Short mmCIF file of C-alpha atoms and ligand atoms in Angstrom, two decimals:
data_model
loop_
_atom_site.label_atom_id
_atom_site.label_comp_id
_atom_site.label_asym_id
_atom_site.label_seq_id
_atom_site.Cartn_x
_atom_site.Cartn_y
_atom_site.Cartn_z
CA UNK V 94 144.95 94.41 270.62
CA UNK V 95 144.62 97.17 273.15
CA UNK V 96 142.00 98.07 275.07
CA UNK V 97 141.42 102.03 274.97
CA UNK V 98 138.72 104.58 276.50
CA UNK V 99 137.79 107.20 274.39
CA UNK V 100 136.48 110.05 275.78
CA UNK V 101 134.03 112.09 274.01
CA UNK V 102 133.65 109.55 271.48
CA UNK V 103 130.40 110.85 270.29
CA UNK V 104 131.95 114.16 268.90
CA UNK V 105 133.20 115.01 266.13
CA UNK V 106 136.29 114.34 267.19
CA UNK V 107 135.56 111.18 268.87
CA UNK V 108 134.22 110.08 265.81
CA UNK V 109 137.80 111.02 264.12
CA UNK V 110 140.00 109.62 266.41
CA UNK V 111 137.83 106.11 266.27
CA UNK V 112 138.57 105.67 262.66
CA UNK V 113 142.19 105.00 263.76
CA UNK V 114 141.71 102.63 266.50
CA UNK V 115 140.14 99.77 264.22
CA UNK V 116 142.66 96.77 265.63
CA UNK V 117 141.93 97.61 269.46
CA UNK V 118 138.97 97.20 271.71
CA UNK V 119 137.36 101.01 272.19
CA UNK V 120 135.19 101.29 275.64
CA UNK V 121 133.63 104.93 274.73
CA UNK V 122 133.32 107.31 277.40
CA UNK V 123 130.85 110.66 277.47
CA UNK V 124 128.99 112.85 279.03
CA UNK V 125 125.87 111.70 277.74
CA UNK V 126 124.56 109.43 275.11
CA UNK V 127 124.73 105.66 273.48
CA UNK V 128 128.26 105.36 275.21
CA UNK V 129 129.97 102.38 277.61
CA UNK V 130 130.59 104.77 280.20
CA UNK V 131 129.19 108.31 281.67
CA UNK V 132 132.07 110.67 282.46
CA UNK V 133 132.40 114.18 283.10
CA UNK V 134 135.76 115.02 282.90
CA UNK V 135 135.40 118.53 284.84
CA UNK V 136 134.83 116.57 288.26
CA UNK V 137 137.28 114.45 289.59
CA UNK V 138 135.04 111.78 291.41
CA UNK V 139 133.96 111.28 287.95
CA UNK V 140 137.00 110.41 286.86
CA UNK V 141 138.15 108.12 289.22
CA UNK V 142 134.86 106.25 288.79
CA UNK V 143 135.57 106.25 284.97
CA UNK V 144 138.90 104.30 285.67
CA UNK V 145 137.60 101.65 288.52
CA UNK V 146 134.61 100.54 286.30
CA UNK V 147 136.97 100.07 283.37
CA UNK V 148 139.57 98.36 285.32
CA UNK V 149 142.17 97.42 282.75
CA UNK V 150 143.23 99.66 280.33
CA UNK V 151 146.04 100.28 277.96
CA UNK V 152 145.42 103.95 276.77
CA UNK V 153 143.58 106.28 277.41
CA UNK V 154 142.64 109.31 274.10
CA UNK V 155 140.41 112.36 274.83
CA UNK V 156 138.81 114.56 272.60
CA UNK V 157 136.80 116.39 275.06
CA UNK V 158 137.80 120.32 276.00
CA UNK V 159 134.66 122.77 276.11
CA UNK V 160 135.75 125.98 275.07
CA UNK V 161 133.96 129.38 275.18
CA UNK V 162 134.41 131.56 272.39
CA UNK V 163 133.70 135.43 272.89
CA UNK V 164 135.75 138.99 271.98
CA UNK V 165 138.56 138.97 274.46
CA UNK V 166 137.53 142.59 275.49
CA UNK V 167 133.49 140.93 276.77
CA UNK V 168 135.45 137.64 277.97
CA UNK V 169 133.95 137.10 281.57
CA UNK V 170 136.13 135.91 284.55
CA UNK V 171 133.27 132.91 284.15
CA UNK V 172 134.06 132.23 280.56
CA UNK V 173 137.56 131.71 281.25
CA UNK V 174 136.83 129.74 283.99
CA UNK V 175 135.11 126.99 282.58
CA UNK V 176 137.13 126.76 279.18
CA UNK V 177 140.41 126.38 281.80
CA UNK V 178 138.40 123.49 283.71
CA UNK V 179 136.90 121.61 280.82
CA UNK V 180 139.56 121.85 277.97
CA UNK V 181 142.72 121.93 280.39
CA UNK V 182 142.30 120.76 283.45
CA UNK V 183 140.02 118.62 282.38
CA UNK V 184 142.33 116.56 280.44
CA UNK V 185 145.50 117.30 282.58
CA UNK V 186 143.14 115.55 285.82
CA UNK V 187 142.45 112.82 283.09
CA UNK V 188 146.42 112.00 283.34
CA UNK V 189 147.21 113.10 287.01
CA UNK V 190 144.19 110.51 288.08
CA UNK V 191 145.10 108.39 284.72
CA UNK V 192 147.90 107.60 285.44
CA UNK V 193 147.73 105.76 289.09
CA UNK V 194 144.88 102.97 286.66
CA UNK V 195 146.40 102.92 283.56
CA UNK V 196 148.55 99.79 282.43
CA UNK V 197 152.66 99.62 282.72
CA UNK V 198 153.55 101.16 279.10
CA UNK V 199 150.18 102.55 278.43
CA UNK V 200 149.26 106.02 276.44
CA UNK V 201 147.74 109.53 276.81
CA UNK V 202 146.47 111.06 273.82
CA UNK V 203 145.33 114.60 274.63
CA UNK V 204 143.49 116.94 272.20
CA UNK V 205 144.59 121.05 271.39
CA UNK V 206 143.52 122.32 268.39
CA UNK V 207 145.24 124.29 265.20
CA UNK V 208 144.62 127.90 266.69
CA UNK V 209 147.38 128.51 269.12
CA UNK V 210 149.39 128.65 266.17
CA UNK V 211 147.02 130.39 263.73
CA UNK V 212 144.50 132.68 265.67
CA UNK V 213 140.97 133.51 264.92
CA UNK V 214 138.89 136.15 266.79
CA UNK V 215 136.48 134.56 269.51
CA UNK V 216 138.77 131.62 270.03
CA UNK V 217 141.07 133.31 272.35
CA UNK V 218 140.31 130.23 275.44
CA UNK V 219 140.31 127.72 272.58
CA UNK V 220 143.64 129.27 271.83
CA UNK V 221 145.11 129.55 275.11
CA UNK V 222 144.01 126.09 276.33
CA UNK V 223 145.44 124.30 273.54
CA UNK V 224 148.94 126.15 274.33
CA UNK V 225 148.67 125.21 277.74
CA UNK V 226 148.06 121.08 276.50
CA UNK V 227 150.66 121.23 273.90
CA UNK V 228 153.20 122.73 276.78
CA UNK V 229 151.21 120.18 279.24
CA UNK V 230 152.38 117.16 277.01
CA UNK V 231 155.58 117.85 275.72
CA UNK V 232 156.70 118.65 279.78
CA UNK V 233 155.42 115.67 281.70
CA UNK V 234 156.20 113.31 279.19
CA UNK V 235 159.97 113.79 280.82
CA UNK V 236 157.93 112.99 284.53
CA UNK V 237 155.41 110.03 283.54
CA UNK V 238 155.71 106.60 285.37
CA UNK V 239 156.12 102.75 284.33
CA UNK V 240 157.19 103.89 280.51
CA UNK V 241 153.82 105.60 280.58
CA UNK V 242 153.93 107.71 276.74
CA UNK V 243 152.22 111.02 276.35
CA UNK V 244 151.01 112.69 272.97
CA UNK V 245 148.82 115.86 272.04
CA UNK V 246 146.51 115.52 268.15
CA UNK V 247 146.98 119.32 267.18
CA UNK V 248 144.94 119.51 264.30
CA UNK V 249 142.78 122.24 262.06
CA UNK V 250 139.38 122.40 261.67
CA UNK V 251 137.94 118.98 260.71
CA UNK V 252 135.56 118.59 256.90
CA UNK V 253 133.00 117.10 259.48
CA UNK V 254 132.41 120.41 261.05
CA UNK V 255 133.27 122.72 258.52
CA UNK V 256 129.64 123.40 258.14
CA UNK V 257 129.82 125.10 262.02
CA UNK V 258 133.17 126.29 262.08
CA UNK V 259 133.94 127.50 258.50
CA UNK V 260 132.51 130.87 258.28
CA UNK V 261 134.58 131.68 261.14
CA UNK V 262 137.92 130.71 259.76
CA UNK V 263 138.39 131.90 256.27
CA UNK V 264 141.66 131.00 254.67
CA UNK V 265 141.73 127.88 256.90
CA UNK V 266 141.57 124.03 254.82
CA UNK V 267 139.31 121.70 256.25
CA UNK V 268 140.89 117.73 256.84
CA UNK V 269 139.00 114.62 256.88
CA UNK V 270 137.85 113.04 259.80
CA UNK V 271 140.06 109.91 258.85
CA UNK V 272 143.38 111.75 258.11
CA UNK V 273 142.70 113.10 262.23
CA UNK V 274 142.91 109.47 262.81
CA UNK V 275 146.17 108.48 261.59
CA UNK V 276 147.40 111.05 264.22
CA UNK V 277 144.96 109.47 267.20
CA UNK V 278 146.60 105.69 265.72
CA UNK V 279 150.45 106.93 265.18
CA UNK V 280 150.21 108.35 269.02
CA UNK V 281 148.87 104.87 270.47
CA UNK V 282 150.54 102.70 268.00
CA UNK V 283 153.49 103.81 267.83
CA UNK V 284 156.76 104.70 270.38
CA UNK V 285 156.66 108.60 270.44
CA UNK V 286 156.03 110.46 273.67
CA UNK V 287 155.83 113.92 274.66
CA UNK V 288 154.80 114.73 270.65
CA UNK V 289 152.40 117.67 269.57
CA UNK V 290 150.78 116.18 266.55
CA UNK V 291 149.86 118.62 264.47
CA UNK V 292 147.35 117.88 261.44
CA UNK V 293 146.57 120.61 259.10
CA UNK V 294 146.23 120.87 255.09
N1 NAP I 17 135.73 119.85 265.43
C1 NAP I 17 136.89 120.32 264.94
O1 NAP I 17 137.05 120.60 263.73
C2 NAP I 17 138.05 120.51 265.87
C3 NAP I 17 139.32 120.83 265.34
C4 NAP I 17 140.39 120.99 266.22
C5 NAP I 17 140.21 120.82 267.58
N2 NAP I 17 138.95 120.52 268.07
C6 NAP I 17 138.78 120.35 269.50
O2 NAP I 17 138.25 119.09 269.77
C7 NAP I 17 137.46 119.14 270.95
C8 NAP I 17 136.12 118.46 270.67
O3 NAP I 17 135.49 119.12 269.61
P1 NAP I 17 134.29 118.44 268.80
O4 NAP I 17 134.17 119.17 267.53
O5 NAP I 17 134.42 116.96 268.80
O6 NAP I 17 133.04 118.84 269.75
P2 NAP I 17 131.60 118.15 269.76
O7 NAP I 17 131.28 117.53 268.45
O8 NAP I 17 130.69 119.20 270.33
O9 NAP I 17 131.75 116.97 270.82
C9 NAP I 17 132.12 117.22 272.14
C10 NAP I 17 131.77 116.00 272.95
O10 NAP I 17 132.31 116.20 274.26
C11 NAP I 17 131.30 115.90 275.21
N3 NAP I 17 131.56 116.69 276.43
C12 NAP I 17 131.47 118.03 276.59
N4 NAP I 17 131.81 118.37 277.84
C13 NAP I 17 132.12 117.21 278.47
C14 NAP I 17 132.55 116.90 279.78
N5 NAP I 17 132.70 117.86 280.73
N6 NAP I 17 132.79 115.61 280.10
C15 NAP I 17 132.62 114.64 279.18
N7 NAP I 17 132.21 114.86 277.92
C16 NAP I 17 131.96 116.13 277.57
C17 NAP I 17 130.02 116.30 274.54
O11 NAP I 17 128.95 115.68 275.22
P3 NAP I 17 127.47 116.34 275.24
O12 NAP I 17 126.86 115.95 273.94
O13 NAP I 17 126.83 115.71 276.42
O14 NAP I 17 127.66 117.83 275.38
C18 NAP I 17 130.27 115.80 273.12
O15 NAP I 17 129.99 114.42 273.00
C19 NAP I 17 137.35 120.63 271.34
O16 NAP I 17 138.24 120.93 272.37
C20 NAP I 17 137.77 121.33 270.06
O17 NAP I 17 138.36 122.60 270.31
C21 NAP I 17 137.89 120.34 267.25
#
């Protein structure tokens, strides 16, 4: 049994990502909410804190990265900004502060998203952050520490919030919530680093 935080475990995602984690011991992590441990992963005190109040800890999986979603031409300077500090810096300051805490042999399991590979409109932060991860991963995995493994869930739009997302991305297949968390399990379970998971119908 491992102990893992998940970050954002209250989202949607969160919620995915827990249905694979069944044989470990889950401290949740968020923002706000029912959760083990306040975190807010755009401020680095916040993150250290995070990491000292858990103590131990074998791996670490986020599903947290705010994006902003506008026409690229009305895109603010602002917008930008804080999709770029929440979905990835955010989670690349999870790993640079990560991993100085996190056990010998322990895992990262980052979280993209299915449109840097099939664009929408509006999503062009979504899309670029989740390059930038995907890159993030499959780069430092060749620089992390102490056997330290590194992983990126890719996937499409989830069933769960098909009822938000769906008018915006016609053509696109919803997956369940539970398929999303074979990918969160196979990246902490198993021995692949420096993988972009992708999930998608
Ligand atoms: N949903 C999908 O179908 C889907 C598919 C592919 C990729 N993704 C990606 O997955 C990520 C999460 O999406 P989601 O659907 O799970 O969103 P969600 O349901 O809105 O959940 C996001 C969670 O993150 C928390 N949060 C936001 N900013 C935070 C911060 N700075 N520090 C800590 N926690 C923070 C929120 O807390 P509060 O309640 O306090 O705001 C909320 O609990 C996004 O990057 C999204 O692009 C989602």
């Amino acid at each position: 049994m491992k102990t893992i935080i998940l970050i954002g475990a209250l989202g949607k995602m969160g919620q995915a990502a827990l249905t694979g984690l069944g044989n470990h011991k889950v401290i949740t992590a968020g923002r706000s909410g029912d959760v083990d441990h306040l975190v807010d992963i755009t401020n680095e005190d916040s993150i250290h804190a995070l990491y000292e109040h858990v103590g131990h800890f074998d791996a670490v999986i986020n599903t947290v990265g705010y994006c902003e979603y506008a026409d690229f031409t009305q895109m603010t300077q602002e917008q930008w900004m804080t999709t770029i500090m929440s979905k990835m810096m955010g989670q690349i300051n999870l790993v640079r502060i990560g991993q100085q805490y996190i056990a010998d042999g322990g895992s990262f399991t980052l979280i993209s998203g299915i449109l840097n590979t099939k664009p929408i409109p509006y999503a062009i932060a979504d899309a670029t952050t989740s390059g930038a991860i995907d890159t993030f991963v499959k780069c430092v995995a060749l620089e992390m520490p102490r056997n330290i493994r590194i992983n990126v869930v890719n996937p499409t739009v989830l069933i769960e919030a098909w009822d938000v997302y769906g008018d915006m991305m016609p053509g696109f297949e919803p997956v369940s919530g539970k398929l999303v968390g074979k990918a969160f399990e196979r990246s902490v379970d198993g021995f692949i680093t420096g993988e972009v998971l992708i999930v998608d119908a």
